[in-house]
Coordinates of C-alpha atoms in Angstrom, one line a residue:
M12 CA 159.6 52.4 187.0
N13 CA 158.9 51.3 190.1
I14 CA 158.0 47.6 190.7
V15 CA 156.1 48.1 193.7
Y16 CA 154.1 51.0 192.5
L17 CA 153.4 49.2 189.4
I18 CA 152.3 45.9 191.2
L19 CA 149.8 47.9 193.6
R20 CA 148.1 49.8 190.6
R21 CA 147.4 46.4 188.8
M22 CA 146.0 44.7 192.3
R23 CA 144.0 47.6 193.1
R24 CA 140.6 46.1 192.2
P25 CA 141.1 42.7 193.9
L26 CA 142.9 43.9 197.1
L27 CA 139.8 46.1 197.3
T28 CA 137.2 43.1 196.8
L29 CA 139.4 41.2 199.5
I30 CA 138.7 44.1 201.7
L31 CA 135.3 44.7 201.3
V32 CA 134.2 40.9 201.0
Y33 CA 136.3 40.5 204.7
A34 CA 134.7 43.8 206.2
L35 CA 131.2 42.7 205.2
A36 CA 132.1 38.8 206.4
V37 CA 133.1 40.7 210.1
L38 CA 130.3 43.0 210.4
G39 CA 127.7 40.7 209.7
L40 CA 129.1 37.8 212.3
V41 CA 128.9 41.0 214.8
L42 CA 125.2 41.9 214.0
I43 CA 123.9 38.6 214.0
P44 CA 122.8 37.6 217.2
G45 CA 123.8 34.3 218.5
Q46 CA 123.3 32.2 221.4
D47 CA 125.8 31.1 224.5
D48 CA 125.6 27.9 226.4
A49 CA 122.7 28.9 228.6
G50 CA 120.3 30.3 225.3
N51 CA 120.8 33.8 226.2
P52 CA 121.3 36.3 223.2
W53 CA 124.7 36.8 222.7
H54 CA 126.7 39.3 219.9
M55 CA 130.0 38.6 218.7
D56 CA 132.8 41.2 219.4
F57 CA 135.0 42.9 216.1
F58 CA 138.1 41.1 217.4
H59 CA 136.5 37.5 217.4
A60 CA 134.7 37.9 214.1
F61 CA 137.8 39.1 213.0
Y62 CA 139.6 36.1 214.1
F63 CA 136.9 33.7 213.0
V64 CA 137.0 35.4 209.4
S65 CA 140.9 35.0 209.0
F66 CA 140.7 31.2 209.8
M67 CA 137.8 30.5 208.0
S68 CA 139.2 31.5 204.3
T69 CA 142.3 29.9 204.8
T70 CA 140.9 26.9 206.4
I71 CA 138.3 23.7 206.3
G72 CA 137.3 22.2 209.6
F73 CA 137.0 25.0 212.0
G74 CA 135.3 25.3 214.8
E75 CA 132.1 27.6 215.7
I76 CA 133.2 29.5 218.7
P77 CA 133.0 30.3 221.7
Y78 CA 129.4 28.9 221.1
P79 CA 127.9 27.0 218.5
F80 CA 126.5 29.6 215.2
T81 CA 122.8 29.7 215.2
G82 CA 121.2 29.5 211.9
G83 CA 121.6 32.7 210.7
Q84 CA 125.1 33.3 211.5
R85 CA 125.9 29.7 209.5
M86 CA 124.1 30.9 206.7
W87 CA 125.8 34.7 206.4
V88 CA 129.2 32.2 207.2
T89 CA 128.1 30.1 204.0
F90 CA 128.1 33.6 201.7
S91 CA 131.0 34.6 203.5
L92 CA 133.0 31.3 202.4
Y93 CA 132.0 31.6 199.1
G94 CA 132.6 35.4 198.8
A95 CA 136.0 35.0 200.3
V96 CA 137.2 32.0 197.7
I97 CA 136.3 33.8 194.3
S98 CA 137.7 37.2 195.9
W99 CA 141.0 34.8 195.9
I100 CA 140.9 33.5 192.7
Y101 CA 140.0 37.2 191.6
A102 CA 143.1 38.3 193.2
I103 CA 145.4 35.6 192.5
G104 CA 144.3 35.6 188.2
T105 CA 145.2 39.2 188.7
L106 CA 148.5 38.3 190.0
L107 CA 149.4 35.1 187.8
A108 CA 148.4 37.6 184.4
L109 CA 150.7 40.4 186.0
V110 CA 153.6 38.6 186.6
Q111 CA 152.8 37.1 182.6
D112 CA 152.7 40.6 181.0
K113 CA 155.5 41.8 179.1
T114 CA 155.6 45.1 180.1
F115 CA 155.6 44.1 183.9
Q116 CA 158.5 41.2 183.1
Q117 CA 160.4 44.3 181.6
A118 CA 160.2 46.3 184.4
V119 CA 161.3 43.9 186.5
R120 CA 164.2 43.5 184.1
E121 CA 164.8 47.4 184.5
N122 CA 164.7 47.6 187.8
L123 CA 167.3 44.7 188.3
F124 CA 169.6 45.9 185.8
A125 CA 169.5 49.8 187.3
R126 CA 170.1 48.0 191.1
R127 CA 173.1 46.1 189.5
I128 CA 174.3 49.0 187.5
R129 CA 174.3 51.4 190.6
H130 CA 176.6 48.9 192.4
L131 CA 179.4 48.9 189.9
P132 CA 182.9 49.1 191.4
E133 CA 185.0 49.4 188.4
P134 CA 185.2 52.3 185.5
F135 CA 182.6 51.2 182.4
Y136 CA 181.7 52.8 179.4
L137 CA 178.7 53.3 178.0
V138 CA 177.7 51.8 174.6
C139 CA 174.3 52.5 173.0
G140 CA 173.9 50.3 170.0
Y141 CA 175.0 46.8 169.6
G142 CA 175.0 46.2 166.4
E143 CA 178.2 45.3 164.1
T144 CA 180.2 48.6 164.9
G145 CA 179.2 47.7 169.0
S146 CA 179.7 44.4 169.1
E147 CA 183.0 44.8 167.5
L148 CA 183.9 48.0 170.0
V149 CA 183.0 46.2 172.9
R150 CA 184.4 42.8 172.4
A151 CA 187.9 45.2 171.8
L152 CA 187.1 46.6 174.8
T153 CA 186.8 43.8 177.2
N154 CA 189.7 42.3 175.3
R155 CA 191.5 45.2 177.0
D156 CA 189.9 44.7 180.2
Q157 CA 187.5 47.9 179.8
H158 CA 183.9 47.4 181.7
V159 CA 181.1 48.4 179.1
V160 CA 177.5 48.6 180.2
V161 CA 175.7 48.1 176.5
I162 CA 171.9 49.3 175.6
D163 CA 170.4 48.2 172.5
I164 CA 166.5 48.5 171.3
K165 CA 166.4 44.8 169.7
Q166 CA 166.1 41.8 172.0
E167 CA 167.8 39.7 170.2
R168 CA 170.6 41.6 169.9
V169 CA 170.7 41.7 173.9
N170 CA 170.3 37.9 173.8
L171 CA 173.0 37.4 171.5
L172 CA 175.1 39.6 174.0
Q173 CA 174.6 37.2 176.6
L174 CA 176.0 34.1 174.2
E175 CA 179.0 36.0 173.4
N176 CA 182.4 34.8 174.6
L177 CA 183.2 38.2 175.9
R178 CA 186.2 38.4 178.4
Q179 CA 184.5 40.3 181.1
Y180 CA 181.0 40.4 181.9
V181 CA 178.7 43.0 180.1
P182 CA 175.5 44.2 181.8
A183 CA 173.1 44.8 178.9
L184 CA 169.4 46.4 178.6
H185 CA 167.3 45.8 176.0
G186 CA 166.2 49.6 175.8
D187 CA 165.5 53.0 173.7
A188 CA 168.6 54.8 174.1
S189 CA 166.7 58.0 172.9
L190 CA 164.7 57.7 176.2
P191 CA 166.8 59.3 179.3
I192 CA 165.4 57.0 181.6
H193 CA 166.8 54.1 179.7
L194 CA 170.4 56.0 179.9
L195 CA 170.0 56.8 183.6
E196 CA 169.4 53.1 184.7
A197 CA 172.4 52.0 182.2
G198 CA 174.6 54.2 185.0
L199 CA 174.9 57.7 183.0
E200 CA 174.8 59.6 186.5
H201 CA 176.8 56.8 187.9
P202 CA 180.0 58.6 189.2
L203 CA 182.2 56.1 187.5
C204 CA 181.2 56.2 184.1
E205 CA 183.4 57.5 181.9
G206 CA 182.0 58.0 178.7
V207 CA 179.3 57.5 176.4
V208 CA 179.3 56.0 172.9
A209 CA 176.2 56.6 170.5
L210 CA 176.4 54.2 168.0
T211 CA 172.9 53.3 166.6
N212 CA 171.9 53.5 163.1
V213 CA 170.1 56.3 163.3
N214 CA 171.5 59.8 163.3
E215 CA 168.5 61.5 165.3
V216 CA 168.7 59.1 167.8
N217 CA 172.7 59.4 168.4
L218 CA 172.0 63.2 168.5
K219 CA 169.4 62.4 171.4
V220 CA 172.3 60.3 173.3
A221 CA 175.0 63.2 172.8
I222 CA 172.7 66.0 174.3
T223 CA 171.0 63.7 177.3
S224 CA 174.7 62.5 178.3
K225 CA 175.9 66.5 177.9
L226 CA 172.9 67.7 179.9
L227 CA 173.0 65.1 182.4
H228 CA 176.8 64.3 182.7
P229 CA 178.6 66.9 181.5
D230 CA 182.3 65.6 182.7
I231 CA 182.1 62.6 180.9
K232 CA 183.3 62.0 177.0
V233 CA 180.9 61.7 174.8
I234 CA 181.3 60.1 171.5
C235 CA 178.8 59.8 168.6
R236 CA 178.5 58.4 164.9
A237 CA 177.1 61.0 162.6
E238 CA 176.6 60.0 158.9
S239 CA 174.7 63.5 158.1
Q240 CA 176.4 67.0 158.0
D241 CA 173.7 68.5 159.5
V242 CA 173.9 66.0 162.8
E243 CA 177.5 66.4 162.8
N244 CA 176.8 70.1 162.7
N245 CA 174.4 70.3 165.4
M246 CA 176.8 67.5 168.0
A247 CA 179.9 70.1 168.0
S248 CA 177.6 72.8 168.6
F249 CA 176.7 71.6 172.2
G250 CA 180.3 69.7 172.6
T251 CA 180.2 66.5 171.7
D252 CA 183.7 65.5 172.4
F253 CA 184.2 63.3 169.5
I254 CA 182.0 62.7 166.6
I255 CA 182.7 60.1 164.2
D256 CA 182.0 60.4 160.3
P257 CA 183.1 56.8 158.3
F258 CA 182.9 58.5 155.0
E259 CA 184.6 61.3 155.6
T260 CA 187.1 59.1 158.3
F261 CA 187.9 57.0 155.3
A262 CA 188.1 59.6 152.8
N263 CA 190.8 61.3 155.1
H264 CA 192.5 58.0 155.0
L265 CA 192.6 58.0 151.2
A266 CA 194.0 60.8 151.3
V267 CA 196.5 60.7 153.4
A268 CA 197.8 57.1 151.6
L269 CA 198.0 59.4 148.4
Q270 CA 199.9 61.7 150.1
M271 CA 202.1 59.9 152.4
P272 CA 202.1 55.9 152.0
G273 CA 204.7 55.5 154.9
L274 CA 202.2 57.5 157.3
Y275 CA 199.5 55.8 156.4
L276 CA 201.2 52.5 156.9
L277 CA 202.6 53.6 160.2
H278 CA 198.8 54.5 161.6
E279 CA 197.3 51.2 160.3
W280 CA 199.9 49.4 162.4
L281 CA 199.4 51.4 165.5
S282 CA 195.6 51.4 165.2
G283 CA 195.1 47.7 163.9
M284 CA 193.7 44.8 166.7
E285 CA 197.2 42.8 168.4
H286 CA 197.9 39.5 166.9
E287 CA 196.1 40.8 163.6
E288 CA 199.3 40.2 160.5
L289 CA 200.9 43.4 159.6
H290 CA 199.0 45.0 156.7
E291 CA 201.4 45.6 153.4
P292 CA 201.9 49.3 151.9
V293 CA 199.6 50.4 149.8
Y294 CA 200.3 53.0 146.8
P295 CA 197.0 54.7 145.4
P296 CA 197.9 56.3 142.2
Q297 CA 198.6 59.8 142.5
E298 CA 197.9 60.7 139.1
G299 CA 195.6 59.6 136.4
H300 CA 192.0 59.0 135.6
W301 CA 190.0 57.5 138.4
I302 CA 186.1 56.3 138.3
I303 CA 183.6 56.4 141.2
C304 CA 180.8 54.2 140.9
G305 CA 178.2 55.5 143.4
Y306 CA 177.7 59.2 144.3
G307 CA 175.8 58.3 147.7
R308 CA 177.4 60.2 151.5
F309 CA 180.5 57.9 150.5
G310 CA 181.3 58.2 146.8
K311 CA 180.7 62.1 147.7
A312 CA 183.5 62.2 150.6
I313 CA 185.5 60.3 148.1
Y314 CA 184.9 62.7 145.2
H315 CA 185.5 66.1 147.1
R316 CA 189.0 64.2 148.6
L317 CA 190.0 63.4 145.3
K318 CA 189.6 66.9 144.0
G319 CA 191.3 68.5 146.7
E320 CA 194.2 66.4 145.6
G321 CA 194.1 67.6 142.5
I322 CA 192.7 64.7 140.8
E323 CA 189.2 64.5 138.6
P324 CA 187.4 61.9 139.3
V325 CA 184.4 60.5 136.9
V326 CA 181.0 59.4 138.6
V327 CA 179.0 56.8 137.7
E328 CA 175.2 56.9 139.1
L329 CA 172.2 55.6 138.7
K330 CA 169.9 58.0 140.1
P331 CA 172.1 61.3 139.4
E332 CA 169.4 63.5 139.7
L333 CA 168.5 62.4 143.3
T334 CA 172.2 62.4 144.5
G335 CA 173.3 66.1 142.6
A336 CA 176.2 64.4 141.0
P337 CA 178.5 66.7 139.3
D338 CA 178.8 67.4 135.7
G339 CA 180.1 65.0 133.4
V340 CA 178.5 62.2 135.5
V341 CA 177.8 58.6 133.5
H342 CA 174.6 57.0 134.3
G343 CA 174.3 53.7 135.0
R344 CA 175.6 51.6 137.9
G345 CA 179.0 50.6 136.6
T346 CA 178.2 47.1 136.8
E347 CA 178.0 47.0 133.3
A348 CA 181.2 47.0 131.0
S349 CA 179.6 49.8 128.7
T350 CA 179.6 52.1 131.1
L351 CA 182.4 51.5 132.6
E352 CA 183.6 52.2 129.0
E353 CA 181.6 54.9 128.7
A354 CA 183.5 56.5 132.1
G355 CA 186.7 55.5 130.3
I356 CA 187.5 52.1 132.3
H357 CA 190.6 51.6 129.9
Q358 CA 192.7 54.9 130.6
A359 CA 191.8 54.2 134.6
V360 CA 194.4 53.9 137.2
G361 CA 191.9 53.9 139.9
L362 CA 188.6 52.8 140.1
V363 CA 186.1 53.3 143.5
A364 CA 183.1 50.8 144.0
G365 CA 181.0 52.5 146.7
T366 CA 177.5 52.0 146.2
N367 CA 175.2 50.7 149.3
D368 CA 174.8 46.9 147.9
D369 CA 177.8 44.7 148.2
T370 CA 177.0 42.4 145.4
N371 CA 177.2 45.7 142.9
N372 CA 179.9 46.4 144.4
L373 CA 181.7 42.8 143.6
S374 CA 180.3 43.4 140.3
I375 CA 181.7 46.4 139.4
I376 CA 185.2 45.3 140.4
M377 CA 185.3 41.8 138.9
T378 CA 183.9 43.7 135.8
A379 CA 186.1 46.5 135.3
R380 CA 189.1 43.9 136.3
E381 CA 188.1 42.0 132.9
L382 CA 188.8 45.4 130.9
R383 CA 191.4 46.8 133.3
A384 CA 193.5 44.3 135.2
D385 CA 195.9 46.6 137.0
L386 CA 193.3 49.2 138.7
F387 CA 193.6 50.2 142.2
V388 CA 190.8 49.4 143.6
V389 CA 188.8 50.7 146.7
A390 CA 186.0 48.4 147.7
R391 CA 183.2 49.5 149.9
Q392 CA 182.2 46.9 152.3
N393 CA 178.4 47.7 154.0
L394 CA 177.6 44.5 155.8
L395 CA 180.1 42.1 157.8
D396 CA 178.7 38.6 156.6
N397 CA 179.9 39.9 153.1
H398 CA 183.4 40.2 154.3
S399 CA 185.0 36.6 153.1
I400 CA 183.5 37.3 149.6
I401 CA 185.3 41.5 149.9
E402 CA 188.2 39.5 150.5
A403 CA 188.3 37.5 147.8
V404 CA 187.9 40.3 145.5
N405 CA 191.4 41.7 146.9
A406 CA 190.9 45.1 146.4
D407 CA 193.6 47.7 147.2
M408 CA 191.6 49.0 150.3
V409 CA 188.7 48.3 152.1
M410 CA 186.0 50.8 153.4
H411 CA 183.8 49.3 156.0
S412 CA 181.8 51.6 158.0
S413 CA 181.4 49.3 161.5
S414 CA 185.4 48.7 161.5
I415 CA 186.4 52.0 161.1
I416 CA 184.3 53.7 164.0
A417 CA 185.1 50.5 166.2
N418 CA 188.5 50.8 165.9
K419 CA 188.3 54.8 166.0
V420 CA 186.6 54.4 169.2
R421 CA 188.5 52.0 170.4
V422 CA 191.6 54.1 170.1
L423 CA 190.0 57.3 171.9
L424 CA 188.7 55.1 174.8
G425 CA 191.7 52.9 175.2
T426 CA 194.8 54.4 174.1
P427 CA 193.7 58.3 174.1
L428 CA 197.8 59.3 173.5
L429 CA 198.0 57.2 170.3
H430 CA 195.0 59.7 168.8
E431 CA 197.4 62.3 169.7
F432 CA 200.0 60.7 168.4
M433 CA 198.9 60.2 165.3
S434 CA 197.0 63.6 165.1
L435 CA 200.6 65.0 165.3
S436 CA 202.6 62.5 163.5
M437 CA 200.6 64.2 160.4
Y438 CA 203.2 67.3 160.5
E439 CA 206.1 64.9 160.0
N440 CA 207.0 63.6 156.6
D441 CA 206.7 60.3 154.7
S442 CA 210.5 59.1 155.9
W443 CA 209.9 59.8 159.6
A444 CA 207.2 57.3 159.5
C445 CA 209.2 55.1 157.1
E446 CA 211.9 55.0 159.7
L447 CA 209.7 54.5 162.5
I448 CA 207.9 51.7 160.5
S449 CA 211.6 50.2 160.2
R450 CA 211.8 50.0 163.9
I451 CA 208.2 49.0 165.0
T452 CA 209.7 45.7 162.2
A453 CA 212.3 44.9 163.9
L454 CA 210.4 44.8 167.0
V455 CA 207.5 42.7 166.2
E456 CA 208.4 41.2 162.7
F457 CA 204.7 40.1 161.1
R458 CA 202.2 41.0 164.1
V459 CA 200.9 44.4 164.9
P460 CA 202.6 45.5 167.8
A461 CA 200.9 46.0 171.0
V462 CA 200.3 49.9 172.2
W463 CA 199.5 50.8 175.3
E464 CA 199.9 53.9 177.7
V465 CA 201.7 54.3 181.3
E466 CA 201.2 57.1 184.2
I467 CA 204.1 57.7 186.6
S468 CA 201.6 57.7 189.2
Q469 CA 201.2 55.5 192.7
D470 CA 199.2 53.3 191.4
Q471 CA 201.2 52.6 187.6
A472 CA 205.1 53.3 188.8
L473 CA 205.2 52.8 192.2
A474 CA 208.9 52.2 192.0
V475 CA 209.6 54.8 189.8
C476 CA 207.8 57.3 191.9
Q477 CA 209.7 56.1 194.6
S478 CA 213.0 56.5 193.0
V479 CA 212.4 60.4 192.0
E480 CA 211.0 61.1 195.7
R481 CA 214.4 59.7 196.8
G482 CA 216.1 62.0 194.3
V483 CA 217.2 58.9 192.5
P484 CA 216.4 60.3 188.8
V485 CA 215.0 57.8 186.3
S486 CA 215.5 58.1 182.5
L487 CA 213.3 56.4 179.8
R488 CA 216.7 54.6 178.9
S489 CA 216.6 53.0 182.2
L490 CA 213.0 52.0 181.6
I491 CA 213.4 50.3 178.8
S492 CA 216.5 48.4 180.3
D493 CA 215.5 44.3 180.4
P494 CA 215.5 43.9 184.4
R495 CA 216.5 40.8 183.6
D496 CA 219.7 41.9 182.2
R497 CA 220.3 45.7 182.1
E498 CA 222.7 45.3 179.3
E499 CA 219.7 44.1 177.0
M500 CA 217.0 46.9 175.9
L501 CA 213.2 45.7 176.2
Y502 CA 211.7 45.6 172.5
C503 CA 209.5 48.3 172.5
I504 CA 209.6 52.1 171.6
P505 CA 208.4 55.1 173.3
L506 CA 206.1 56.9 170.9
L507 CA 205.0 60.2 173.1
V508 CA 205.8 61.8 176.8
K509 CA 202.8 64.1 177.8
R510 CA 204.0 66.6 180.8
D511 CA 201.2 69.0 181.5
S512 CA 200.1 70.0 178.0
T513 CA 203.8 69.7 176.7
I514 CA 203.7 67.0 174.4
T515 CA 207.3 65.3 173.2
M516 CA 207.0 62.9 170.2
L517 CA 209.7 60.1 170.4
P518 CA 211.3 61.5 173.0
P519 CA 215.2 60.5 173.6
E520 CA 216.4 58.1 175.7
D521 CA 217.9 60.5 178.4
F522 CA 214.7 61.8 179.1
L523 CA 213.9 62.4 182.9
L524 CA 210.5 60.9 184.0
K525 CA 208.5 63.0 186.6
P526 CA 205.5 62.0 188.6
D527 CA 202.3 62.6 186.3
D528 CA 203.9 61.9 183.0
R529 CA 202.3 59.8 181.1
L530 CA 203.6 57.7 178.0
L531 CA 202.9 55.6 174.8
F532 CA 204.4 52.8 174.0
C533 CA 204.5 50.1 171.3
G534 CA 206.5 46.9 171.0
S535 CA 206.2 43.5 172.1
E536 CA 203.8 41.9 174.3
S537 CA 207.1 40.4 176.4
A538 CA 208.3 44.2 177.0
Q539 CA 205.4 45.2 178.2
S540 CA 204.8 43.3 180.6
R541 CA 208.7 43.5 181.7
L542 CA 208.3 47.1 181.7
G543 CA 205.3 46.9 183.9
W544 CA 207.8 44.9 186.8
A545 CA 210.4 47.7 186.7
L546 CA 207.7 50.2 187.0
Q547 CA 206.1 48.6 190.3
N548 CA 209.0 46.4 191.5
E549 CA 211.7 48.5 193.5
H550 CA 214.1 45.9 193.2
A551 CA 213.8 45.4 189.8
L552 CA 214.2 49.1 189.2
G553 CA 217.2 48.9 191.6
Y554 CA 219.0 46.5 190.0
I555 CA 218.1 48.4 186.3
L556 CA 219.6 51.8 188.0
T557 CA 222.6 50.5 190.5
G558 CA 223.5 47.0 188.5
E559 CA 223.3 45.7 191.8
V560 CA 220.7 42.8 193.0
M561 CA 219.1 43.7 196.4
A562 CA 218.6 41.1 198.5
Q563 CA 214.5 40.4 199.5
G564 CA 213.7 39.3 202.6
W565 CA 215.4 39.9 206.6
V566 CA 217.5 36.2 206.1
W567 CA 219.0 37.0 202.5
R568 CA 219.7 40.6 204.0
L569 CA 221.2 39.2 206.7
F570 CA 223.3 36.9 204.3
Q571 CA 224.4 39.9 202.7
N572 CA 225.9 41.1 206.1

């Protein structure tokens, strides 16, 4: 919104009143006759009248120029003086009311925000929604030194963001992401805007964000949260790059854990947050009786996935007529022992507590374990604040929508090659995954490994590019050699190399690098740092390639010669 236009629109009447009062005062002084020093009639001209009225309205103790006024002139000046004071009071009062007006304050904030965004010098992502998912994602991205701009409809969330101890400064706008004007103010059309992430709790808003982004900046990456199949289909119809349904995503994770526990564990490790402890493997029962409590969106996703794996689960649902529960449904919440017994808890091997109420889910699990202690338990966590009690119940797998979405978006934006690696790894077998897990364990022991990407370019791998240009090939083995002692290898594993559209999983050590290759590594943080040294420093790379330490600086080269 144009601030100048807004001020002029609100100040129109006070300004017109001032102009009218001044005009009448000037006109009166010109028309009312005066007398000169000789007693002759005299009329003030417009210039002197305007000059007199100008300082009359702002000062006191002025003199009567150029000759003493007559009685009529003094009477007119008196009325004009009061009229001007009242007009100024009216104008100043209106201006103060305007400054205190919340709409005006919001317009000023938006204007300043938009101006700041226009001058952003670094690439950034636009995140719509700063709830549990958005805050988790923003923290993860800023920890990776990626820049973010946030829009949220609640002022308190924007205020909370300003108080967060984030690694990067995050500009935030209090606004409605479904309005194109707010997306534009947040930098949707900015040439350095690399992607838009719609994470609000309202499917329709996310859909509107996706449509607006694809229309106004079709080249950027658009990632949306969708918890409805209709909205998901709608988003897919116009080319939304990634649509994340947390319930379907978790159901896929459960299916992978059922079929290939090793591959599931590998995905958990590679996509985990750095410095977290490595997850323990889980082994969901592949056969036997499963019970699903709650047949909402989550329960349906799990039900259909288990059916796809050849398991016939029993559903416990309080309102089966509303949710369309399948035949054989047990009526109830699952918080009562009788309901669980009716569902066959004594013969069950797995239980899914999947209602939209954390208290009920906890009650279901605790009741079920009283009846059957060795159950494999899947718990749905709805609120982040309940993390401690959900953790205390010690479920084998926990489904938390916000964490699933934030984690997936973080991978898509931070390490897109990892997303491709995990997609391609689905075609491998479990023994392949277990072997890779063993190699990773040897590198990082009990912490989640660092995962990073490298592009063989002038910006990220200057030394390698120069070496290749001189005709000296650089193999993958050379790249992962320790620049301090080339006989030692860095604690990292090359997971993938992408050259044009060709992808090589777990490339061999004699793989020769070329400019524009993109590589994905996992390993320790020290390995990441040393590998970066070899990529950029020609002396470090020269030592790795030849075994000779190159003298740096003309003095050392002189001594060497």
